[in-house]
Amino acid sequence: GENVEQHPSTLSVQEGDSAVIKCTYSDSASNYFPWYKQELGKGPQLIIDIRSNVGEKKDQRIAVTLNKTAKHFSLHITETQPEDSAVYFCAASLLNTGNQFYFGTGTSLTVIP
Amino acid sequence: NAGVTQTPKFQVLKTGQSMTLQCAQDMNHEYMSWYRQDPGMGLRLIHYSVGAGITDQGEVPNGYNVSRSTTEDFPLRLLSAAPSQTSVYFCASGQGNTIYFGEGSWLTVV
């Protein structure tokens, strides 16, 4: 089955700096890669996703890049703010196969004011 | 719009007891699933369902049962709780390629 690895497990940045979280996947058939943000005591929420036919996608301060050849994808957060502090999970899946996601182990991001 | 609702939020069980975690969604999603979240291990799929009357095992199904009699509800049953089942449990529902998580259920087995 699919194996998703995520690094780093913890990340601290100064407010205004950028944060980068990296994930690798093992199954070359995976073609959908969402990122989830989990705030303390809450369930994960989708923040951005990318499909394998796209190399990069941006949404305001958040961007995701995908390298299919190397089987890795990354989340980039620019101009970080204290409210960005949370746990971030990457995931890999096959489109339209019943939503079976394989999650990374999570990155705890702390933005220091 | 309630989304995905899980009950109870917190539960303490004794080893060997049984209980059911409830999950309901009001978005008419065909897909529902249960994950457990443990420190350093991310979210692992327990069971999932692609529609009423259809369930299947995920990555870590042992010790858990599910059923899907209606589109809205997808309960998770622990028949004989073990300390290894101490975890945070998330129910999710989805349509297409997006899944929505509930707020979680914190379960402690002593």
XYZ file of C-alpha atoms in Angstrom:
223
model
C 0.000 0.000 0.000
C 0.834 3.669 -0.022
C 3.361 5.070 2.487
C 3.491 8.804 3.116
C 6.394 10.332 5.015
C 6.289 13.893 6.337
C 9.050 16.183 7.610
C 9.740 17.939 9.854
C 7.637 16.773 12.778
C 7.942 20.165 14.468
C 8.688 23.577 12.999
C 9.045 26.964 14.647
C 9.252 30.178 12.639
C 9.169 33.872 13.403
C 6.044 35.731 12.392
C 6.425 36.948 8.832
C 8.883 34.242 7.829
C 8.065 31.370 5.479
C 7.411 27.765 6.484
C 7.931 24.691 4.316
C 6.669 21.180 5.040
C 7.713 18.266 2.845
C 6.112 14.917 2.110
C 7.096 11.904 0.049
C 4.885 9.083 -1.184
C 5.669 5.599 -2.387
C 2.867 4.615 -4.773
C 3.355 6.183 -8.186
C -0.347 5.580 -8.889
C -1.385 8.216 -6.302
C -2.663 11.279 -8.097
C -4.341 13.488 -5.523
C -2.529 15.232 -2.671
C -4.501 17.274 -0.123
C -3.165 19.180 2.865
C -5.087 19.461 6.117
C -4.729 21.889 9.017
C -5.706 20.750 12.490
C -6.161 23.274 15.242
C -6.061 22.218 18.872
C -9.112 20.195 19.834
C -10.562 20.259 16.329
C -10.801 17.933 13.376
C -8.505 18.390 10.348
C -9.689 20.845 7.701
C -8.712 20.874 4.050
C -6.621 23.940 3.185
C -5.284 23.168 -0.284
C -4.920 20.246 -2.649
C -3.129 19.396 -5.866
C -3.651 16.837 -8.595
C -0.883 15.020 -10.382
C -1.425 16.866 -13.651
C -0.417 20.138 -11.974
C 3.021 21.123 -10.682
C 2.057 23.999 -8.429
C -1.038 25.572 -6.945
C -1.409 28.764 -4.932
C -4.099 30.171 -2.684
C -3.137 33.507 -1.166
C -0.278 32.805 1.292
C -0.391 29.050 0.788
C 1.133 27.101 -2.085
C 1.712 23.448 -2.823
C 4.272 22.012 -5.233
C 4.410 18.507 -6.651
C 7.302 16.604 -8.198
C 5.841 13.418 -9.658
C 9.187 12.048 -10.776
C 10.661 12.294 -7.308
C 7.326 11.481 -5.656
C 7.372 14.370 -3.269
C 5.171 17.372 -2.600
C 5.538 20.365 -0.330
C 3.423 22.951 1.449
C 4.696 26.518 1.497
C 3.250 29.163 3.802
C 4.524 32.706 3.284
C 4.237 35.696 5.628
C 3.308 33.422 8.500
C 0.936 34.672 11.183
C 0.264 33.387 14.714
C -3.050 31.927 13.537
C -1.099 29.639 11.211
C 0.080 27.741 14.311
C -1.441 24.267 14.046
C -0.665 20.687 13.027
C -0.487 20.160 9.277
C -1.035 16.800 7.583
C -0.273 15.821 4.030
C -2.095 12.947 2.361
C -2.036 10.916 -0.826
C -4.927 9.292 -2.590
C -6.239 7.989 -5.870
C -8.846 10.241 -7.454
C -12.372 8.860 -7.499
C -11.591 5.623 -5.671
C -13.709 6.150 -2.581
C -11.625 8.682 -0.708
C -9.062 6.287 0.780
C -6.423 8.679 2.028
C -3.009 7.844 3.400
C -1.806 10.504 5.798
C 1.613 11.677 6.846
C 2.470 11.804 10.532
C 1.897 15.546 10.851
C 3.957 18.698 11.392
C 3.357 20.896 14.414
C 3.941 24.476 13.255
C 4.472 27.249 15.791
C 4.593 30.848 14.617
C 6.362 33.020 17.171
C 4.979 36.573 17.367
C -25.407 23.192 8.619
C -24.040 20.760 11.231
C -21.631 18.895 8.911
C -20.152 15.831 10.628
C -21.262 15.309 14.228
C -19.529 12.901 16.593
C -20.643 11.783 20.029
C -19.456 11.452 22.700
C -16.636 13.990 22.779
C -14.884 12.294 25.700
C -15.203 8.776 27.099
C -13.356 6.663 29.649
C -13.817 2.915 29.419
C -12.602 -0.009 31.446
C -10.774 -2.831 29.701
C -13.281 -5.284 28.288
C -16.210 -2.869 28.148
C -18.013 -2.204 24.909
C -19.202 1.079 23.478
C -20.285 2.771 20.290
C -18.964 6.023 18.889
C -21.681 7.765 16.943
C -21.195 9.670 13.714
C -23.816 11.510 11.705
C -23.557 13.740 8.650
C -26.185 15.943 7.062
C -24.490 16.578 3.718
C -25.892 13.493 1.946
C -22.376 12.188 1.357
C -21.995 8.640 0.127
C -18.556 8.149 1.622
C -17.940 7.915 5.369
C -14.942 6.717 7.311
C -13.357 6.374 10.728
C -9.756 7.285 11.544
C -7.767 7.055 14.714
C -5.080 9.579 15.551
C -2.152 8.634 17.740
C 0.965 10.691 18.604
C 3.624 10.374 15.927
C 1.447 8.161 13.730
C -0.836 10.576 11.968
C -4.323 9.518 10.953
C -4.919 5.845 10.235
C -8.018 4.524 8.501
C -10.050 2.012 10.533
C -13.130 1.326 8.403
C -14.904 3.074 5.596
C -18.163 2.943 3.686
C -18.973 4.014 0.128
C -22.719 3.902 0.669
C -25.529 2.516 2.789
C -25.125 -1.216 3.297
C -21.486 -1.226 2.155
C -18.501 -1.240 4.512
C -14.879 -2.245 4.193
C -11.751 -2.459 6.287
C -9.044 0.143 6.334
C -5.480 0.002 7.601
C -6.205 -0.823 11.283
C -9.620 -2.579 11.553
C -8.929 -5.112 14.317
C -11.068 -4.618 17.417
C -13.639 -2.423 15.650
C -16.936 -3.065 13.904
C -19.021 -0.741 11.752
C -22.351 -0.762 9.986
C -24.042 1.639 7.572
C -27.796 1.239 7.632
C -28.497 4.800 6.475
C -26.621 7.391 4.430
C -26.451 9.700 7.447
C -25.061 7.446 10.179
C -21.867 5.431 10.528
C -21.324 4.157 14.098
C -18.044 2.610 15.246
C -18.299 -0.198 17.782
C -15.647 -1.398 20.198
C -16.771 -4.840 21.352
C -14.146 -5.384 24.073
C -12.060 -2.301 24.704
C -8.310 -2.611 25.183
C -5.780 -0.016 26.406
C -4.267 -0.030 22.898
C -7.506 1.547 21.692
C -6.866 4.685 23.716
C -6.834 7.303 20.986
C -8.616 10.194 19.353
C -11.174 9.020 16.817
C -12.303 11.065 13.843
C -15.249 10.394 11.633
C -15.207 11.842 8.127
C -17.610 12.068 5.240
C -17.017 13.044 1.660
C -18.182 13.310 -1.887
C -15.811 13.374 -4.835
C -12.284 13.927 -3.591
C -12.854 16.072 -0.509
C -13.493 14.684 2.953
C -14.776 16.595 5.954
C -13.855 15.605 9.481
C -15.852 15.730 12.668
C -14.509 17.329 15.844
C -13.162 14.069 17.261
C -13.899 11.702 20.133
C -11.280 11.287 22.866
C -11.341 7.723 24.187
C -9.329 6.453 27.142
C -9.309 2.753 28.038
C -8.016 1.983 31.541
